[in-house]
PDB file of C-alpha atoms in Angstrom:
ATOM      1  CA  MET A  33     -67.584 -42.304   0.346  1.00 64.00           C
ATOM      2  CA  VAL A  34     -69.794 -44.942  -2.187  1.00 69.00           C
ATOM      3  CA  ARG A  35     -72.391 -42.407  -2.172  1.00 72.00           C
ATOM      4  CA  PHE A  36     -70.790 -39.413  -3.316  1.00 70.00           C
ATOM      5  CA  HIS A  37     -69.521 -41.155  -6.524  1.00 69.00           C
ATOM      6  CA  LEU A  38     -73.209 -42.224  -7.360  1.00 73.00           C
ATOM      7  CA  ASP A  39     -73.840 -38.656  -7.035  1.00 76.00           C
ATOM      8  CA  VAL A  40     -70.837 -38.023 -10.018  1.00 74.00           C
ATOM      9  CA  LEU A  41     -71.743 -40.479 -11.719  1.00 75.00           C
ATOM     10  CA  THR A  42     -75.363 -39.431 -11.306  1.00 76.00           C
ATOM     11  CA  ASP A  43     -74.388 -35.487 -12.476  1.00 76.00           C
ATOM     12  CA  ALA A  44     -72.803 -37.223 -15.554  1.00 73.00           C
ATOM     13  CA  GLY A  45     -76.103 -39.162 -16.606  1.00 70.00           C
ATOM     14  CA  LEU A  46     -74.645 -42.397 -15.953  1.00 72.00           C
ATOM     15  CA  VAL A  47     -77.058 -43.079 -13.294  1.00 73.00           C
ATOM     16  CA  THR A  48     -80.437 -42.636 -12.330  1.00 77.00           C
ATOM     17  CA  SER A  49     -81.836 -42.080  -8.892  1.00 76.00           C
ATOM     18  CA  ARG A  50     -84.995 -42.638  -7.445  1.00 77.00           C
ATOM     19  CA  ALA A  51     -86.136 -42.057  -3.226  1.00 75.00           C
ATOM     20  CA  VAL A  52     -87.722 -45.507  -2.196  1.00 70.00           C
ATOM     21  CA  GLN A  53     -89.930 -45.643   0.818  1.00 71.00           C
ATOM     22  CA  SER A  54     -89.495 -48.159   3.278  1.00 69.00           C
ATOM     23  CA  GLY A  55     -91.780 -46.824   5.872  1.00 70.00           C
ATOM     24  CA  THR A  56     -89.007 -46.237   8.556  1.00 76.00           C
ATOM     25  CA  ARG A  57     -88.024 -43.061  10.378  1.00 80.00           C
ATOM     26  CA  GLY A  58     -85.230 -41.603   8.348  1.00 78.00           C
ATOM     27  CA  ARG A  59     -83.767 -40.382   5.118  1.00 78.00           C
ATOM     28  CA  PRO A  60     -85.242 -41.847   2.327  1.00 76.00           C
ATOM     29  CA  ARG A  61     -83.101 -44.938   0.336  1.00 79.00           C
ATOM     30  CA  ARG A  62     -82.100 -43.787  -2.489  1.00 78.00           C
ATOM     31  CA  LEU A  63     -81.627 -46.044  -5.431  1.00 74.00           C
ATOM     32  CA  TYR A  64     -79.264 -46.379  -8.208  1.00 74.00           C
ATOM     33  CA  LEU A  65     -79.881 -47.707 -11.536  1.00 72.00           C
ATOM     34  CA  PRO A  66     -77.906 -48.094 -15.337  1.00 73.00           C
ATOM     35  CA  ALA A  67     -79.057 -45.158 -17.097  1.00 68.00           C
ATOM     36  CA  SER A  68     -80.037 -45.939 -20.982  1.00 59.00           C
ATOM     37  CA  ARG A  69     -77.131 -45.421 -23.278  1.00 52.00           C
ATOM     38  CA  ALA A  70     -78.086 -42.627 -24.377  1.00 46.00           C
ATOM     39  CA  VAL A  71     -77.286 -39.954 -22.076  1.00 46.00           C
ATOM     40  CA  ALA A  72     -77.556 -35.693 -22.350  1.00 51.00           C
ATOM     41  CA  GLY A  73     -78.391 -34.512 -26.005  1.00 56.00           C
ATOM     42  CA  GLY A  74     -79.044 -38.475 -27.012  1.00 57.00           C
ATOM     43  CA  GLN A  75     -75.587 -38.697 -27.134  1.00 59.00           C
ATOM     44  CA  THR A  76     -73.716 -42.110 -25.406  1.00 64.00           C
ATOM     45  CA  GLY A  77     -72.045 -42.743 -22.264  1.00 67.00           C
ATOM     46  CA  TYR A  78     -68.395 -42.575 -24.510  1.00 69.00           C
ATOM     47  CA  GLU A  79     -69.240 -39.497 -26.365  1.00 74.00           C
ATOM     48  CA  LEU A  80     -69.896 -37.869 -23.951  1.00 75.00           C
ATOM     49  CA  LEU A  81     -66.992 -38.823 -22.066  1.00 74.00           C
ATOM     50  CA  SER A  82     -65.227 -38.863 -25.662  1.00 78.00           C
ATOM     51  CA  GLY A  83     -66.321 -34.861 -26.000  1.00 78.00           C
ATOM     52  CA  ILE A  84     -65.005 -33.958 -22.902  1.00 79.00           C
ATOM     53  CA  LEU A  85     -61.473 -35.710 -22.883  1.00 78.00           C
ATOM     54  CA  ALA A  86     -61.110 -33.945 -26.609  1.00 79.00           C
ATOM     55  CA  ALA A  87     -61.942 -30.101 -25.362  1.00 79.00           C
ATOM     56  CA  ARG A  88     -60.321 -30.850 -22.003  1.00 77.00           C
ATOM     57  CA  TRP A  89     -57.384 -31.735 -24.587  1.00 76.00           C
ATOM     58  CA  ALA A  90     -54.669 -28.666 -23.592  1.00 69.00           C
ATOM     59  CA  GLY A  91     -52.860 -26.435 -26.719  1.00 77.00           C
ATOM     60  CA  ASP A  92     -53.119 -24.505 -29.344  1.00 84.00           C
ATOM     61  CA  SER A  93     -54.887 -26.408 -32.313  1.00 81.00           C
ATOM     62  CA  GLU A  94     -51.084 -27.567 -33.559  1.00 87.00           C
ATOM     63  CA  GLN A  95     -49.935 -28.637 -29.696  1.00 88.00           C
ATOM     64  CA  ARG A  96     -53.357 -31.057 -30.052  1.00 85.00           C
ATOM     65  CA  ALA A  97     -53.036 -32.724 -33.327  1.00 89.00           C
ATOM     66  CA  ARG A  98     -49.180 -33.673 -32.240  1.00 90.00           C
ATOM     67  CA  ARG A  99     -50.370 -35.113 -29.032  1.00 90.00           C
ATOM     68  CA  ALA A 100     -53.320 -37.065 -30.752  1.00 90.00           C
ATOM     69  CA  GLU A 101     -51.033 -38.293 -33.035  1.00 92.00           C
ATOM     70  CA  GLN A 102     -48.868 -39.896 -31.197  1.00 91.00           C
ATOM     71  CA  ALA A 103     -51.759 -41.431 -28.737  1.00 89.00           C
ATOM     72  CA  GLY A 104     -52.789 -42.858 -31.940  1.00 89.00           C
ATOM     73  CA  TRP A 105     -49.970 -43.613 -32.713  1.00 90.00           C
ATOM     74  CA  ASP A 106     -49.484 -45.527 -29.256  1.00 89.00           C
ATOM     75  CA  TRP A 107     -53.305 -47.287 -29.590  1.00 86.00           C
ATOM     76  CA  ALA A 108     -52.495 -48.821 -32.973  1.00 86.00           C
ATOM     77  CA  GLY A 109     -50.329 -50.407 -30.977  1.00 83.00           C
ATOM     78  CA  HIS A 110     -52.972 -52.238 -29.002  1.00 80.00           C
ATOM     79  CA  GLN A 111     -55.181 -53.238 -32.191  1.00 72.00           C
ATOM     80  CA  GLU A 112     -53.369 -55.862 -34.507  1.00 60.00           C
ATOM     81  CA  PRO A 113     -56.053 -57.840 -36.146  1.00 59.00           C
ATOM     82  CA  GLY A 114     -52.888 -60.548 -36.435  1.00 62.00           C
ATOM     83  CA  PRO A 115     -49.431 -61.102 -36.593  1.00 65.00           C
ATOM     84  CA  ALA A 116     -48.032 -58.339 -38.335  1.00 71.00           C
ATOM     85  CA  VAL A 117     -45.578 -60.105 -41.034  1.00 83.00           C
ATOM     86  CA  PRO A 118     -43.500 -56.923 -43.028  1.00 90.00           C
ATOM     87  CA  ALA A 119     -44.490 -56.003 -46.177  1.00 92.00           C
ATOM     88  CA  ALA A 120     -42.913 -56.296 -49.670  1.00 91.00           C
ATOM     89  CA  THR A 121     -44.733 -53.713 -51.267  1.00 94.00           C
ATOM     90  CA  LEU A 122     -46.646 -50.866 -49.997  1.00 95.00           C
ATOM     91  CA  ALA A 123     -50.048 -52.605 -51.674  1.00 95.00           C
ATOM     92  CA  GLU A 124     -49.245 -55.364 -48.818  1.00 94.00           C
ATOM     93  CA  ALA A 125     -48.584 -52.693 -46.032  1.00 95.00           C
ATOM     94  CA  ALA A 126     -51.919 -50.231 -46.914  1.00 96.00           C
ATOM     95  CA  VAL A 127     -53.942 -53.622 -47.199  1.00 94.00           C
ATOM     96  CA  HIS A 128     -53.032 -54.537 -43.206  1.00 92.00           C
ATOM     97  CA  VAL A 129     -53.849 -51.186 -42.699  1.00 94.00           C
ATOM     98  CA  ASN A 130     -57.148 -51.740 -44.468  1.00 95.00           C
ATOM     99  CA  ALA A 131     -57.660 -54.572 -41.815  1.00 92.00           C
ATOM    100  CA  VAL A 132     -57.068 -52.473 -38.552  1.00 91.00           C
ATOM    101  CA  PHE A 133     -59.379 -49.715 -39.118  1.00 94.00           C
ATOM    102  CA  ALA A 134     -61.681 -52.097 -40.686  1.00 93.00           C
ATOM    103  CA  GLU A 135     -61.204 -54.207 -37.223  1.00 90.00           C
ATOM    104  CA  LEU A 136     -62.318 -51.046 -35.481  1.00 90.00           C
ATOM    105  CA  GLY A 137     -65.734 -50.170 -37.243  1.00 90.00           C
ATOM    106  CA  PHE A 138     -64.915 -47.791 -39.847  1.00 94.00           C
ATOM    107  CA  GLU A 139     -66.086 -50.097 -42.577  1.00 95.00           C
ATOM    108  CA  PRO A 140     -63.437 -49.093 -44.752  1.00 97.00           C
ATOM    109  CA  ASP A 141     -62.694 -49.494 -48.365  1.00 96.00           C
ATOM    110  CA  LEU A 142     -59.423 -49.428 -50.741  1.00 97.00           C
ATOM    111  CA  VAL A 143     -58.977 -48.525 -53.821  1.00 96.00           C
ATOM    112  CA  ARG A 144     -55.407 -47.217 -55.629  1.00 94.00           C
ATOM    113  CA  ASP A 145     -55.513 -44.175 -56.568  1.00 87.00           C
ATOM    114  CA  GLY A 146     -52.666 -43.991 -59.694  1.00 88.00           C
ATOM    115  CA  ASP A 147     -49.114 -44.796 -57.995  1.00 89.00           C
ATOM    116  CA  SER A 148     -51.353 -43.884 -54.978  1.00 94.00           C
ATOM    117  CA  LEU A 149     -53.295 -45.701 -52.619  1.00 97.00           C
ATOM    118  CA  GLU A 150     -56.863 -45.166 -51.063  1.00 97.00           C
ATOM    119  CA  ILE A 151     -58.468 -46.159 -47.420  1.00 98.00           C
ATOM    120  CA  ARG A 152     -61.907 -45.085 -47.384  1.00 97.00           C
ATOM    121  CA  LEU A 153     -63.338 -44.682 -44.338  1.00 97.00           C
ATOM    122  CA  HIS A 154     -67.177 -44.961 -43.818  1.00 96.00           C
ATOM    123  CA  ALA A 155     -67.977 -45.132 -40.782  1.00 94.00           C
ATOM    124  CA  CYS A 156     -66.693 -43.450 -38.254  1.00 93.00           C
ATOM    125  CA  PRO A 157     -67.020 -44.740 -34.799  1.00 90.00           C
ATOM    126  CA  PHE A 158     -66.373 -41.526 -33.095  1.00 90.00           C
ATOM    127  CA  ARG A 159     -67.894 -39.319 -36.292  1.00 91.00           C
ATOM    128  CA  ALA A 160     -69.887 -37.596 -32.757  1.00 88.00           C
ATOM    129  CA  VAL A 161     -66.795 -36.358 -31.215  1.00 89.00           C
ATOM    130  CA  ALA A 162     -64.521 -35.991 -34.708  1.00 92.00           C
ATOM    131  CA  ILE A 163     -67.582 -33.071 -36.441  1.00 92.00           C
ATOM    132  CA  LYS A 164     -66.540 -31.276 -32.837  1.00 88.00           C
ATOM    133  CA  HIS A 165     -62.817 -31.991 -31.848  1.00 88.00           C
ATOM    134  CA  PRO A 166     -61.552 -33.042 -36.014  1.00 91.00           C
ATOM    135  CA  ASP A 167     -58.113 -31.805 -34.800  1.00 88.00           C
ATOM    136  CA  VAL A 168     -57.702 -34.737 -32.112  1.00 90.00           C
ATOM    137  CA  VAL A 169     -59.770 -37.236 -33.111  1.00 92.00           C
ATOM    138  CA  CYS A 170     -57.977 -37.281 -37.436  1.00 93.00           C
ATOM    139  CA  SER A 171     -55.237 -37.229 -35.747  1.00 93.00           C
ATOM    140  CA  MET A 172     -55.224 -39.576 -34.272  1.00 92.00           C
ATOM    141  CA  HIS A 173     -56.905 -41.510 -36.381  1.00 94.00           C
ATOM    142  CA  ARG A 174     -53.458 -40.528 -38.679  1.00 96.00           C
ATOM    143  CA  GLY A 175     -51.251 -41.695 -35.933  1.00 94.00           C
ATOM    144  CA  LEU A 176     -52.730 -44.668 -36.335  1.00 94.00           C
ATOM    145  CA  LEU A 177     -52.396 -44.974 -39.038  1.00 96.00           C
ATOM    146  CA  ARG A 178     -49.068 -44.894 -39.770  1.00 96.00           C
ATOM    147  CA  ARG A 179     -47.885 -47.036 -37.154  1.00 94.00           C
ATOM    148  CA  ALA A 180     -50.566 -49.537 -39.029  1.00 94.00           C
ATOM    149  CA  LEU A 181     -48.249 -48.303 -41.502  1.00 95.00           C
ATOM    150  CA  ALA A 182     -44.599 -49.322 -39.532  1.00 94.00           C
ATOM    151  CA  ASP A 183     -45.730 -52.441 -38.175  1.00 92.00           C
ATOM    152  CA  VAL A 184     -45.306 -54.115 -41.230  1.00 94.00           C
ATOM    153  CA  ASP A 185     -42.288 -51.957 -42.101  1.00 94.00           C
ATOM    154  CA  ALA A 186     -43.724 -50.398 -44.989  1.00 94.00           C
ATOM    155  CA  PRO A 187     -42.561 -48.695 -47.239  1.00 94.00           C
ATOM    156  CA  PRO A 188     -40.980 -45.306 -47.817  1.00 94.00           C
ATOM    157  CA  ALA A 189     -44.951 -43.294 -47.652  1.00 96.00           C
ATOM    158  CA  ALA A 190     -46.246 -40.048 -46.906  1.00 96.00           C
ATOM    159  CA  VAL A 191     -49.890 -40.666 -45.636  1.00 96.00           C
ATOM    160  CA  SER A 192     -52.815 -37.643 -45.047  1.00 96.00           C
ATOM    161  CA  LEU A 193     -55.857 -38.208 -43.914  1.00 96.00           C
ATOM    162  CA  GLN A 194     -58.137 -35.971 -44.935  1.00 97.00           C
ATOM    163  CA  PRO A 195     -61.594 -35.420 -42.996  1.00 96.00           C
ATOM    164  CA  PHE A 196     -65.139 -35.345 -43.860  1.00 96.00           C
ATOM    165  CA  VAL A 197     -64.468 -34.927 -47.819  1.00 96.00           C
ATOM    166  CA  GLN A 198     -68.815 -36.574 -47.246  1.00 95.00           C
ATOM    167  CA  PRO A 199     -70.590 -36.249 -44.177  1.00 92.00           C
ATOM    168  CA  HIS A 200     -70.435 -40.123 -43.972  1.00 93.00           C
ATOM    169  CA  LEU A 201     -66.571 -39.997 -45.861  1.00 96.00           C
ATOM    170  CA  CYS A 202     -62.931 -39.302 -44.527  1.00 97.00           C
ATOM    171  CA  LEU A 203     -59.782 -40.446 -46.654  1.00 97.00           C
ATOM    172  CA  ALA A 204     -56.619 -41.627 -46.143  1.00 97.00           C
ATOM    173  CA  ARG A 205     -53.854 -41.420 -48.246  1.00 97.00           C
ATOM    174  CA  ILE A 206     -50.476 -43.769 -48.778  1.00 97.00           C
ATOM    175  CA  THR A 207     -48.707 -42.034 -51.533  1.00 96.00           C
ATOM    176  CA  PRO A 208     -45.001 -43.873 -51.965  1.00 96.00           C
ATOM    177  CA  VAL A 209     -41.787 -41.600 -51.758  1.00 93.00           C
ATOM    178  CA  THR A 210     -39.172 -41.306 -53.685  1.00 79.00           C
ATOM    179  CA  ALA A 211     -36.607 -40.351 -51.574  1.00 58.00           C
ATOM    180  CA  PRO A 212     -34.522 -43.804 -49.241  1.00 54.00           C
ATOM    181  CA  SER A 213     -35.857 -43.909 -46.281  1.00 49.00           C
ATOM    182  CA  PRO A 214     -33.607 -44.953 -43.013  1.00 52.00           C
ATOM    183  CA  GLY A 215     -34.514 -48.465 -41.471  1.00 49.00           C
ATOM    184  CA  ARG A 216     -37.945 -48.070 -43.576  1.00 47.00           C
ATOM    185  CA  GLN A 217     -39.944 -46.043 -41.509  1.00 51.00           C
ATOM    186  CA  ILE A 218     -42.376 -44.259 -42.721  1.00 53.00           C
ATOM    187  CA  PRO A 219     -41.460 -40.410 -42.396  1.00 48.00           C
ATOM    188  CA  PRO A 220     -43.571 -38.451 -40.068  1.00 48.00           C
ATOM    189  CA  SER A 221     -46.177 -35.909 -40.667  1.00 52.00           C
ATOM    190  CA  THR A 222     -45.395 -31.919 -41.152  1.00 44.00           C
ATOM    191  CA  GLY A 223     -43.904 -30.925 -37.623  1.00 40.00           C
ATOM    192  CA  SER A 224     -42.835 -33.351 -35.712  1.00 40.00           C
ATOM    193  CA  GLY A 225     -39.304 -35.887 -36.405  1.00 40.00           C
ATOM    194  CA  GLY A 226     -39.580 -39.997 -35.788  1.00 43.00           C
ATOM    195  CA  LYS A 227     -42.474 -41.933 -34.368  1.00 50.00           C
ATOM    196  CA  PRO A 228     -45.384 -38.970 -34.574  1.00 51.00           C
TER     197      PRO A 228
END
């Protein structure tokens, strides 16, 4: 039973194996070792697995994006860089969002752009997968952004995420909305109601 699982890991490039001669009769023993972090195509194991999962996420592009945004919303619930304190202003909320993205390795910069706040994401840790599957990965990050704002009871805002405005730069934009929103919740993204 164990050999079957090791063969699956070997086929995935996560484990290497070789025969070891023991000098006795019978089938030679197999020695299994962890593969180097780089696997097929120079990807790390997580990149390969993430790419496979993103490619297999069923549905059309809109369905995939909606489910990915919900997954990002859920993921943000596990990414608190500290206790969430209600934000009195959208700028305070954006500081919190910036901290969440920093904690995850995005190397963000927060800048004001007129009435809007822009978080420039310089180092997407999921870039290799996002290039091939932006509908999944970038939607997940939009859900993360929306949940991080909701967690601090941010004032009403419209959010957007523009992937790859430059090869290593994505933009998260937070813009105040003038219409009141019940419960000060972040408005849903286009095409969905309530939570993503």
